[in-house]
PDB file of C-alpha atoms and ligand atoms in Angstrom:
ATOM      1  CA  MET A  44      -0.118  -0.185   0.247  1.00  0.00           C
ATOM      2  CA  ALA A  45       1.429   3.518  -1.177  1.00  0.00           C
ATOM      3  CA  GLU A  46       2.793   5.349   2.327  1.00  0.00           C
ATOM      4  CA  GLU A  47       0.307   8.390   1.942  1.00  0.00           C
ATOM      5  CA  GLU A  48      -2.731   5.625   1.980  1.00  0.00           C
ATOM      6  CA  ARG A  49      -1.503   4.082   5.025  1.00  0.00           C
ATOM      7  CA  LYS A  50      -3.317   5.081   8.639  1.00  0.00           C
ATOM      8  CA  LYS A  51      -2.215   4.197  12.123  1.00  0.00           C
ATOM      9  CA  ILE A  52      -3.676   0.904  12.925  1.00  0.00           C
ATOM     10  CA  ASP A  53      -5.603   1.198  16.148  1.00  0.00           C
ATOM     11  CA  MET A  54      -7.785  -1.064  18.169  1.00  0.00           C
ATOM     12  CA  GLY A  55     -10.887  -0.370  16.079  1.00  0.00           C
ATOM     13  CA  TYR A  56      -9.151  -1.708  13.291  1.00  0.00           C
ATOM     14  CA  LEU A  57      -7.988  -4.999  14.905  1.00  0.00           C
ATOM     15  CA  LEU A  58     -11.514  -5.660  16.250  1.00  0.00           C
ATOM     16  CA  ARG A  59     -12.864  -4.978  12.579  1.00  0.00           C
ATOM     17  CA  MET A  60     -10.356  -7.440  11.174  1.00  0.00           C
ATOM     18  CA  LYS A  61     -11.912  -9.934  13.630  1.00  0.00           C
ATOM     19  CA  GLU A  62     -15.529  -9.318  12.581  1.00  0.00           C
ATOM     20  CA  GLN A  63     -14.155  -9.656   9.129  1.00  0.00           C
ATOM     21  CA  GLY A  64     -12.478 -12.743   9.641  1.00  0.00           C
ATOM     22  CA  GLU A  65      -9.247 -11.332   8.382  1.00  0.00           C
ATOM     23  CA  LYS A  66      -6.125 -12.515  10.049  1.00  0.00           C
ATOM     24  CA  VAL A  67      -3.924 -10.210  11.757  1.00  0.00           C
ATOM     25  CA  SER A  68       0.204 -10.396  11.418  1.00  0.00           C
ATOM     26  CA  TRP A  69       2.223  -9.558  14.572  1.00  0.00           C
ATOM     27  CA  LEU A  70       5.937  -9.613  15.058  1.00  0.00           C
ATOM     28  CA  THR A  71       8.285  -8.869  17.910  1.00  0.00           C
ATOM     29  CA  ALA A  72      11.061  -6.219  17.393  1.00  0.00           C
ATOM     30  CA  TYR A  73      13.730  -5.286  20.009  1.00  0.00           C
ATOM     31  CA  ASP A  74      15.459  -2.432  18.278  1.00  0.00           C
ATOM     32  CA  TYR A  75      15.067   0.792  15.921  1.00  0.00           C
ATOM     33  CA  PRO A  76      15.731  -0.617  12.430  1.00  0.00           C
ATOM     34  CA  THR A  77      13.924  -4.050  12.710  1.00  0.00           C
ATOM     35  CA  ALA A  78      10.769  -2.241  13.887  1.00  0.00           C
ATOM     36  CA  LEU A  79      11.448   0.170  11.235  1.00  0.00           C
ATOM     37  CA  PHE A  80      11.330  -2.700   8.329  1.00  0.00           C
ATOM     38  CA  GLU A  81       8.344  -4.465   9.970  1.00  0.00           C
ATOM     39  CA  ASP A  82       6.515  -1.394   9.920  1.00  0.00           C
ATOM     40  CA  LYS A  83       7.421  -0.761   6.350  1.00  0.00           C
ATOM     41  CA  ALA A  84       6.566  -4.283   5.562  1.00  0.00           C
ATOM     42  CA  GLY A  85       2.927  -3.530   6.742  1.00  0.00           C
ATOM     43  CA  ILE A  86       3.077  -5.645   9.858  1.00  0.00           C
ATOM     44  CA  GLU A  87       0.018  -5.016  12.018  1.00  0.00           C
ATOM     45  CA  ILE A  88       1.043  -5.694  15.507  1.00  0.00           C
ATOM     46  CA  ILE A  89       4.860  -4.892  16.721  1.00  0.00           C
ATOM     47  CA  MET A  90       5.500  -5.759  20.089  1.00  0.00           C
ATOM     48  CA  PRO A  91       9.415  -5.199  22.044  1.00  0.00           C
ATOM     49  CA  GLY A  92       8.411  -8.604  24.178  1.00  0.00           C
ATOM     50  CA  ASP A  93      10.375  -9.550  27.274  1.00  0.00           C
ATOM     51  CA  SER A  94      11.880 -12.349  24.766  1.00  0.00           C
ATOM     52  CA  GLY A  95      14.205  -9.560  23.981  1.00  0.00           C
ATOM     53  CA  MET A  96      15.753 -10.900  26.958  1.00  0.00           C
ATOM     54  CA  MET A  97      16.823 -14.126  25.349  1.00  0.00           C
ATOM     55  CA  ALA A  98      16.835 -13.474  21.547  1.00  0.00           C
ATOM     56  CA  LEU A  99      18.717  -9.922  21.976  1.00  0.00           C
ATOM     57  CA  LEU A 100      20.713 -10.099  25.163  1.00  0.00           C
ATOM     58  CA  GLY A 101      21.213 -13.900  25.607  1.00  0.00           C
ATOM     59  CA  HIS A 102      19.596 -14.555  28.633  1.00  0.00           C
ATOM     60  CA  LYS A 103      18.428 -18.210  29.531  1.00  0.00           C
ATOM     61  CA  ASN A 104      14.543 -16.919  30.179  1.00  0.00           C
ATOM     62  CA  THR A 105      12.726 -13.865  30.063  1.00  0.00           C
ATOM     63  CA  LEU A 106      12.598 -13.371  34.056  1.00  0.00           C
ATOM     64  CA  PRO A 107      15.819 -11.007  34.126  1.00  0.00           C
ATOM     65  CA  ALA A 108      13.772  -8.072  32.359  1.00  0.00           C
ATOM     66  CA  THR A 109      13.479  -4.912  34.171  1.00  0.00           C
ATOM     67  CA  MET A 110      11.022  -2.094  33.703  1.00  0.00           C
ATOM     68  CA  ASP A 111      13.839   0.038  32.458  1.00  0.00           C
ATOM     69  CA  GLN A 112      15.144  -2.310  30.034  1.00  0.00           C
ATOM     70  CA  MET A 113      11.895  -2.869  28.751  1.00  0.00           C
ATOM     71  CA  LEU A 114      11.082   0.702  28.478  1.00  0.00           C
ATOM     72  CA  TRP A 115      14.294   1.288  26.785  1.00  0.00           C
ATOM     73  CA  MET A 116      13.478  -1.575  24.231  1.00  0.00           C
ATOM     74  CA  THR A 117      10.110  -0.155  23.822  1.00  0.00           C
ATOM     75  CA  GLN A 118      11.224   3.530  23.224  1.00  0.00           C
ATOM     76  CA  ALA A 119      13.534   2.574  20.442  1.00  0.00           C
ATOM     77  CA  VAL A 120      10.583   0.532  18.596  1.00  0.00           C
ATOM     78  CA  SER A 121       8.184   3.268  19.209  1.00  0.00           C
ATOM     79  CA  ARG A 122      10.538   5.757  17.708  1.00  0.00           C
ATOM     80  CA  ALA A 123      10.535   3.459  14.393  1.00  0.00           C
ATOM     81  CA  VAL A 124       6.954   2.609  14.315  1.00  0.00           C
ATOM     82  CA  LYS A 125       4.665   4.805  12.445  1.00  0.00           C
ATOM     83  CA  TYR A 126       1.578   2.647  11.642  1.00  0.00           C
ATOM     84  CA  ALA A 127       1.644  -0.628  13.534  1.00  0.00           C
ATOM     85  CA  PHE A 128      -0.397  -0.895  16.930  1.00  0.00           C
ATOM     86  CA  LEU A 129       2.316  -1.154  19.648  1.00  0.00           C
ATOM     87  CA  ILE A 130       2.089  -3.380  22.715  1.00  0.00           C
ATOM     88  CA  GLY A 131       4.081  -2.666  25.730  1.00  0.00           C
ATOM     89  CA  ASP A 132       5.002  -6.209  27.452  1.00  0.00           C
ATOM     90  CA  MET A 133       5.078  -6.056  31.150  1.00  0.00           C
ATOM     91  CA  PRO A 134       8.133  -7.688  32.492  1.00  0.00           C
ATOM     92  CA  TYR A 135       8.434 -10.053  35.337  1.00  0.00           C
ATOM     93  CA  MET A 136       7.433  -8.684  39.004  1.00  0.00           C
ATOM     94  CA  SER A 137       6.156  -5.556  37.553  1.00  0.00           C
ATOM     95  CA  TYR A 138       2.431  -6.405  38.013  1.00  0.00           C
ATOM     96  CA  GLN A 139       2.344  -9.370  40.407  1.00  0.00           C
ATOM     97  CA  VAL A 140       3.146  -7.743  43.510  1.00  0.00           C
ATOM     98  CA  SER A 141       0.255  -5.264  43.677  1.00  0.00           C
ATOM     99  CA  LYS A 142      -2.372  -3.617  41.672  1.00  0.00           C
ATOM    100  CA  GLU A 143      -0.866  -0.126  42.494  1.00  0.00           C
ATOM    101  CA  GLU A 144       2.332  -1.259  41.255  1.00  0.00           C
ATOM    102  CA  ALA A 145       0.930  -2.931  38.160  1.00  0.00           C
ATOM    103  CA  ILE A 146      -1.263   0.374  37.340  1.00  0.00           C
ATOM    104  CA  ARG A 147       1.798   2.570  37.767  1.00  0.00           C
ATOM    105  CA  ASN A 148       4.392   0.318  35.696  1.00  0.00           C
ATOM    106  CA  ALA A 149       1.391  -0.077  32.912  1.00  0.00           C
ATOM    107  CA  GLY A 150       1.103   3.567  32.846  1.00  0.00           C
ATOM    108  CA  ARG A 151       4.803   4.075  32.599  1.00  0.00           C
ATOM    109  CA  PHE A 152       4.764   2.118  29.020  1.00  0.00           C
ATOM    110  CA  MET A 153       1.754   4.023  27.667  1.00  0.00           C
ATOM    111  CA  ALA A 154       3.521   7.593  28.718  1.00  0.00           C
ATOM    112  CA  GLU A 155       7.059   6.673  28.483  1.00  0.00           C
ATOM    113  CA  GLY A 156       6.993   3.906  25.878  1.00  0.00           C
ATOM    114  CA  GLY A 157       4.145   5.229  23.952  1.00  0.00           C
ATOM    115  CA  VAL A 158       2.299   2.016  23.285  1.00  0.00           C
ATOM    116  CA  ASP A 159      -1.073   1.222  22.420  1.00  0.00           C
ATOM    117  CA  CYS A 160      -1.980  -1.451  25.001  1.00  0.00           C
ATOM    118  CA  ILE A 161      -0.132  -3.514  27.668  1.00  0.00           C
ATOM    119  CA  LYS A 162      -0.059  -7.469  27.727  1.00  0.00           C
ATOM    120  CA  LEU A 163       0.428  -9.255  30.828  1.00  0.00           C
ATOM    121  CA  GLU A 164       0.573 -13.145  31.392  1.00  0.00           C
ATOM    122  CA  GLY A 165      -1.699 -14.930  33.727  1.00  0.00           C
ATOM    123  CA  GLY A 166      -5.412 -16.254  33.752  1.00  0.00           C
ATOM    124  CA  ALA A 167      -7.731 -16.205  36.374  1.00  0.00           C
ATOM    125  CA  ASN A 168      -4.826 -15.186  38.969  1.00  0.00           C
ATOM    126  CA  MET A 169      -4.517 -12.083  37.213  1.00  0.00           C
ATOM    127  CA  ALA A 170      -8.080 -11.122  36.457  1.00  0.00           C
ATOM    128  CA  ASP A 171      -8.117  -8.571  39.463  1.00  0.00           C
ATOM    129  CA  THR A 172      -5.107  -6.897  38.488  1.00  0.00           C
ATOM    130  CA  ILE A 173      -6.464  -6.418  34.504  1.00  0.00           C
ATOM    131  CA  ALA A 174      -9.826  -5.164  36.020  1.00  0.00           C
ATOM    132  CA  ALA A 175      -7.670  -2.483  38.123  1.00  0.00           C
ATOM    133  CA  ILE A 176      -5.486  -1.661  34.999  1.00  0.00           C
ATOM    134  CA  VAL A 177      -8.564  -1.382  32.680  1.00  0.00           C
ATOM    135  CA  LYS A 178     -10.252   0.772  35.368  1.00  0.00           C
ATOM    136  CA  ALA A 179      -7.235   3.299  34.939  1.00  0.00           C
ATOM    137  CA  GLY A 180      -7.781   3.712  31.443  1.00  0.00           C
ATOM    138  CA  ILE A 181      -5.395   1.430  30.218  1.00  0.00           C
ATOM    139  CA  PRO A 182      -6.184  -1.097  27.474  1.00  0.00           C
ATOM    140  CA  VAL A 183      -4.951  -4.766  28.568  1.00  0.00           C
ATOM    141  CA  MET A 184      -4.141  -7.786  26.318  1.00  0.00           C
ATOM    142  CA  GLY A 185      -3.947 -11.019  28.527  1.00  0.00           C
ATOM    143  CA  HIS A 186      -1.450 -13.976  27.780  1.00  0.00           C
ATOM    144  CA  ILE A 187      -2.602 -17.550  28.794  1.00  0.00           C
ATOM    145  CA  GLY A 188      -1.587 -21.178  28.073  1.00  0.00           C
ATOM    146  CA  MET A 189       2.216 -21.295  28.153  1.00  0.00           C
ATOM    147  CA  THR A 190       3.477 -18.329  30.135  1.00  0.00           C
ATOM    148  CA  PRO A 191       7.077 -18.249  30.093  1.00  0.00           C
ATOM    149  CA  GLN A 192       7.417 -15.976  33.140  1.00  0.00           C
ATOM    150  CA  SER A 193       5.621 -18.768  35.357  1.00  0.00           C
ATOM    151  CA  ALA A 194       7.463 -21.781  33.304  1.00  0.00           C
ATOM    152  CA  ALA A 195       9.005 -22.816  36.715  1.00  0.00           C
ATOM    153  CA  SER A 196       5.397 -23.211  38.039  1.00  0.00           C
ATOM    154  CA  ILE A 197       3.868 -24.761  34.980  1.00  0.00           C
ATOM    155  CA  GLY A 198       6.360 -27.655  34.411  1.00  0.00           C
ATOM    156  CA  GLY A 199       8.754 -25.958  32.254  1.00  0.00           C
ATOM    157  CA  TYR A 200       8.572 -24.549  28.767  1.00  0.00           C
ATOM    158  CA  LYS A 201       5.955 -27.059  27.641  1.00  0.00           C
ATOM    159  CA  SER A 202       2.877 -26.840  25.444  1.00  0.00           C
ATOM    160  CA  GLN A 203      -0.066 -26.402  27.819  1.00  0.00           C
ATOM    161  CA  GLY A 204      -3.868 -27.845  27.868  1.00  0.00           C
ATOM    162  CA  ARG A 205      -3.420 -31.168  26.822  1.00  0.00           C
ATOM    163  CA  SER A 206      -5.741 -32.950  29.329  1.00  0.00           C
ATOM    164  CA  VAL A 207      -9.564 -32.126  29.436  1.00  0.00           C
ATOM    165  CA  GLY A 208      -8.960 -30.520  33.174  1.00  0.00           C
ATOM    166  CA  ALA A 209      -5.975 -28.135  31.603  1.00  0.00           C
ATOM    167  CA  ALA A 210      -7.742 -27.422  28.559  1.00  0.00           C
ATOM    168  CA  LYS A 211     -10.826 -26.314  30.281  1.00  0.00           C
ATOM    169  CA  LYS A 212      -8.927 -24.159  32.776  1.00  0.00           C
ATOM    170  CA  ILE A 213      -7.489 -22.515  29.746  1.00  0.00           C
ATOM    171  CA  ILE A 214     -10.919 -21.549  28.107  1.00  0.00           C
ATOM    172  CA  GLU A 215     -12.209 -20.670  31.930  1.00  0.00           C
ATOM    173  CA  ASP A 216      -9.300 -18.120  32.079  1.00  0.00           C
ATOM    174  CA  ALA A 217      -9.750 -16.827  28.684  1.00  0.00           C
ATOM    175  CA  LYS A 218     -13.637 -15.947  29.631  1.00  0.00           C
ATOM    176  CA  LEU A 219     -12.239 -14.363  33.024  1.00  0.00           C
ATOM    177  CA  LEU A 220     -10.111 -12.235  31.257  1.00  0.00           C
ATOM    178  CA  GLU A 221     -12.839 -11.019  29.065  1.00  0.00           C
ATOM    179  CA  GLN A 222     -14.898 -10.457  31.922  1.00  0.00           C
ATOM    180  CA  ALA A 223     -12.207  -8.349  33.421  1.00  0.00           C
ATOM    181  CA  GLY A 224     -12.013  -6.216  30.832  1.00  0.00           C
ATOM    182  CA  ALA A 225      -9.179  -7.263  28.416  1.00  0.00           C
ATOM    183  CA  TRP A 226      -9.763  -6.165  25.017  1.00  0.00           C
ATOM    184  CA  SER A 227      -7.709  -9.451  23.428  1.00  0.00           C
ATOM    185  CA  VAL A 228      -5.721 -12.309  24.704  1.00  0.00           C
ATOM    186  CA  LEU A 229      -2.697 -13.966  23.444  1.00  0.00           C
ATOM    187  CA  VAL A 230      -2.913 -17.941  23.790  1.00  0.00           C
ATOM    188  CA  GLU A 231       0.470 -19.691  23.644  1.00  0.00           C
ATOM    189  CA  ALA A 232       1.491 -23.283  22.978  1.00  0.00           C
ATOM    190  CA  VAL A 233      -1.743 -24.788  23.153  1.00  0.00           C
ATOM    191  CA  PRO A 234      -3.083 -27.808  20.880  1.00  0.00           C
ATOM    192  CA  ALA A 235      -4.454 -26.597  17.372  1.00  0.00           C
ATOM    193  CA  LYS A 236      -7.694 -28.110  18.243  1.00  0.00           C
ATOM    194  CA  LEU A 237      -8.434 -26.126  21.525  1.00  0.00           C
ATOM    195  CA  SER A 238      -7.941 -22.898  19.984  1.00  0.00           C
ATOM    196  CA  ARG A 239     -11.136 -23.007  18.336  1.00  0.00           C
ATOM    197  CA  PHE A 240     -12.882 -23.784  21.532  1.00  0.00           C
ATOM    198  CA  ILE A 241     -11.189 -20.857  23.202  1.00  0.00           C
ATOM    199  CA  VAL A 242     -11.980 -18.432  20.319  1.00  0.00           C
ATOM    200  CA  ASP A 243     -15.602 -19.705  20.582  1.00  0.00           C
ATOM    201  CA  ALA A 244     -15.976 -19.054  24.068  1.00  0.00           C
ATOM    202  CA  VAL A 245     -14.976 -15.079  23.946  1.00  0.00           C
ATOM    203  CA  SER A 246     -15.708 -12.209  21.678  1.00  0.00           C
ATOM    204  CA  ILE A 247     -12.795 -10.443  22.088  1.00  0.00           C
ATOM    205  CA  PRO A 248      -9.649 -11.206  19.476  1.00  0.00           C
ATOM    206  CA  VAL A 249      -7.594 -14.247  20.372  1.00  0.00           C
ATOM    207  CA  TYR A 250      -4.279 -14.149  19.003  1.00  0.00           C
ATOM    208  CA  GLY A 251      -1.714 -17.275  18.850  1.00  0.00           C
ATOM    209  CA  ILE A 252       1.833 -18.261  19.108  1.00  0.00           C
ATOM    210  CA  GLY A 253       2.220 -22.068  18.681  1.00  0.00           C
ATOM    211  CA  ALA A 254      -2.089 -22.175  18.825  1.00  0.00           C
ATOM    212  CA  GLY A 255      -2.772 -23.203  15.396  1.00  0.00           C
ATOM    213  CA  PRO A 256      -4.700 -21.520  12.468  1.00  0.00           C
ATOM    214  CA  ASP A 257      -7.908 -20.919  14.066  1.00  0.00           C
ATOM    215  CA  VAL A 258      -7.161 -17.794  16.420  1.00  0.00           C
ATOM    216  CA  ASP A 259      -7.555 -14.259  15.145  1.00  0.00           C
ATOM    217  CA  GLY A 260      -3.691 -13.629  14.291  1.00  0.00           C
ATOM    218  CA  GLN A 261      -0.425 -14.943  14.535  1.00  0.00           C
ATOM    219  CA  VAL A 262       2.730 -13.801  16.356  1.00  0.00           C
ATOM    220  CA  ILE A 263       6.103 -15.147  16.111  1.00  0.00           C
ATOM    221  CA  ILE A 264       9.663 -14.095  17.658  1.00  0.00           C
ATOM    222  CA  VAL A 265      11.333 -12.095  14.870  1.00  0.00           C
ATOM    223  CA  HIS A 266      15.003 -13.745  15.601  1.00  0.00           C
ATOM    224  CA  ASP A 267      12.973 -17.100  15.310  1.00  0.00           C
ATOM    225  CA  MET A 268      11.728 -16.448  12.122  1.00  0.00           C
ATOM    226  CA  LEU A 269      14.860 -14.647  10.569  1.00  0.00           C
ATOM    227  CA  GLY A 270      17.216 -17.262  11.707  1.00  0.00           C
ATOM    228  CA  LEU A 271      19.019 -15.238  14.133  1.00  0.00           C
ATOM    229  CA  PHE A 272      18.155 -17.065  17.478  1.00  0.00           C
ATOM    230  CA  GLN A 273      19.975 -20.359  16.976  1.00  0.00           C
ATOM    231  CA  ALA A 274      19.661 -21.968  20.590  1.00  0.00           C
ATOM    232  CA  PHE A 275      16.548 -24.120  19.829  1.00  0.00           C
ATOM    233  CA  LYS A 276      13.701 -23.762  17.442  1.00  0.00           C
ATOM    234  CA  PRO A 277      10.212 -24.260  19.055  1.00  0.00           C
ATOM    235  CA  LYS A 278       7.869 -26.504  16.814  1.00  0.00           C
ATOM    236  CA  PHE A 279       5.649 -23.698  15.933  1.00  0.00           C
ATOM    237  CA  VAL A 280       8.276 -21.357  14.220  1.00  0.00           C
ATOM    238  CA  ARG A 281       8.678 -21.157  10.481  1.00  0.00           C
ATOM    239  CA  ARG A 282      12.118 -20.075   9.176  1.00  0.00           C
ATOM    240  CA  TYR A 283      11.548 -17.080   6.491  1.00  0.00           C
ATOM    241  CA  ALA A 284      15.111 -16.388   6.184  1.00  0.00           C
ATOM    242  CA  GLU A 285      18.628 -17.931   7.363  1.00  0.00           C
ATOM    243  CA  MET A 286      20.120 -14.429   8.470  1.00  0.00           C
ATOM    244  CA  GLY A 287      22.362 -15.913  10.787  1.00  0.00           C
ATOM    245  CA  GLU A 288      24.147 -17.884   8.096  1.00  0.00           C
ATOM    246  CA  ALA A 289      23.813 -14.863   6.182  1.00  0.00           C
ATOM    247  CA  MET A 290      25.739 -12.689   8.590  1.00  0.00           C
ATOM    248  CA  VAL A 291      28.495 -15.201   9.176  1.00  0.00           C
ATOM    249  CA  GLU A 292      28.999 -15.136   5.450  1.00  0.00           C
ATOM    250  CA  ALA A 293      29.056 -11.497   5.113  1.00  0.00           C
ATOM    251  CA  PHE A 294      31.636 -11.095   8.261  1.00  0.00           C
ATOM    252  CA  GLU A 295      34.045 -14.112   6.593  1.00  0.00           C
ATOM    253  CA  HIS A 296      33.854 -12.170   3.475  1.00  0.00           C
ATOM    254  CA  TYR A 297      34.791  -8.704   4.909  1.00  0.00           C
ATOM    255  CA  LYS A 298      37.647 -10.418   6.796  1.00  0.00           C
ATOM    256  CA  SER A 299      39.025 -12.160   3.620  1.00  0.00           C
ATOM    257  CA  ASP A 300      38.748  -8.999   1.841  1.00  0.00           C
ATOM    258  CA  ILE A 301      40.798  -6.977   4.806  1.00  0.00           C
ATOM    259  CA  LYS A 302      43.652 -10.295   4.382  1.00  0.00           C
ATOM    260  CA  ALA A 303      43.842  -9.708   0.749  1.00  0.00           C
ATOM    261  CA  VAL A 304      43.812  -5.975   0.757  1.00  0.00           C
ATOM    262  CA  THR A 305      41.013  -5.790  -1.434  1.00  0.00           C
ATOM    263  CA  PHE A 306      39.155  -3.534   1.057  1.00  0.00           C
ATOM    264  CA  PRO A 307      39.009  -0.486   1.204  1.00  0.00           C
ATOM    265  CA  GLY A 308      38.900  -0.046  -2.648  1.00  0.00           C
ATOM    266  CA  PRO A 309      39.599   3.355  -4.309  1.00  0.00           C
ATOM    267  CA  ASP A 310      35.713   4.230  -4.092  1.00  0.00           C
ATOM    268  CA  GLU A 311      36.157   3.594  -0.394  1.00  0.00           C
ATOM    269  CA  CYS A 312      38.713   6.074   0.131  1.00  0.00           C
ATOM    270  CA  TYR A 313      38.797   9.799   0.656  1.00  0.00           C
ATOM    271  CA  ASN A 314      40.978  12.081  -2.055  1.00  0.00           C
ATOM    272  CA  ILE A 315      43.179  15.086  -1.574  1.00  0.00           C
ATOM    273  CA  LYS A 316      43.814  17.460  -4.531  1.00  0.00           C
ATOM    274  CA  GLU A 317      46.792  16.423  -6.541  1.00  0.00           C
ATOM    275  CA  GLU A 318      48.223  20.318  -6.044  1.00  0.00           C
ATOM    276  CA  GLU A 319      47.645  19.967  -2.293  1.00  0.00           C
ATOM    277  CA  PHE A 320      49.198  16.726  -1.997  1.00  0.00           C
ATOM    278  CA  LYS A 321      52.374  17.731  -3.483  1.00  0.00           C
ATOM    279  CA  LYS A 322      52.601  20.804  -1.202  1.00  0.00           C
ATOM    280  CA  LEU A 323      52.345  18.173   1.555  1.00  0.00           C
ATOM    281  CA  VAL A 324      54.865  15.801   0.208  1.00  0.00           C
ATOM    282  CA  ALA A 325      57.387  18.734  -0.498  1.00  0.00           C
ATOM    283  CA  GLU A 326      56.825  19.852   3.128  1.00  0.00           C
ATOM    284  CA  LEU A 327      57.293  16.466   4.588  1.00  0.00           C
TER     285      LEU A 327
HETATM  286  O1  KIV B 148       7.834 -11.818  24.818  1.00  0.00           O
HETATM  287  C1  KIV B 148       7.199 -11.814  23.921  1.00  0.00           C
HETATM  288  O2  KIV B 148       8.141 -12.124  22.916  1.00  0.00           O
HETATM  289  C2  KIV B 148       6.329 -12.564  23.931  1.00  0.00           C
HETATM  290  C3  KIV B 148       5.581 -13.681  22.901  1.00  0.00           C
HETATM  291  C4  KIV B 148       5.268 -14.799  23.394  1.00  0.00           C
HETATM  292  C5  KIV B 148       4.934 -12.974  21.747  1.00  0.00           C
HETATM  293  O3  KIV B 148       5.287 -12.417  24.904  1.00  0.00           O
END
């Protein structure tokens, strides 16, 4: 679409997409240039997720994320994004301790990060907190199923909802979040067949990561889809590029050009006027 025809994506657009049955595209981004290219490509939702702790900063999990780090990433992404809907991802322990802290930190994402909504992890246990944030005037997206911040208490990074009881609990979580005022919910790593029931159980948009095709939109981690994160590859990731390999190739090429003294070439050097150079030689 031509640049001048594009409009900033708001919640109304995302709700219309659901109504029309059109799937929404969502990617994470943790830095200015990546967000710029995603926005240019027309990606509809962009989120500097706490997954940046792993993908960008090399941590083993998302728990070390602090509010300051998340705001630093969010602000960089926010400066790049002109059109996409921007989500602020609440880090570990920024909303679990008290509703007051949750509201204050959610407010920081809105005021300092320039986001369109915040996202936080948890189902029934977070319904009251979500209601309090929504009451403070901040739009909230829930995150249920596999919730990485509570991996230690849900048996690790495993798909969820694979028994009748566990599946019913996730459906119930989605309903409670809708009742609490969440405008949408993200479902992570659940059986594809369960997603249909979650979508049917609520009227708000249900987005998915590893939740099959029946949800209202898909998200994956940008470093996963570009082949930049190689520690492991979740089952639901499709690689759209092998940028890690392309980078190694470029670095090797650069090194060999230096060794062969073919870099820099004449076009990559600054010049001095011949006359000035002659004077310099005479003086030296
Ligand atoms: O932190 C993150 O990137 C997420 C993904 C599951 C979308 O929450």
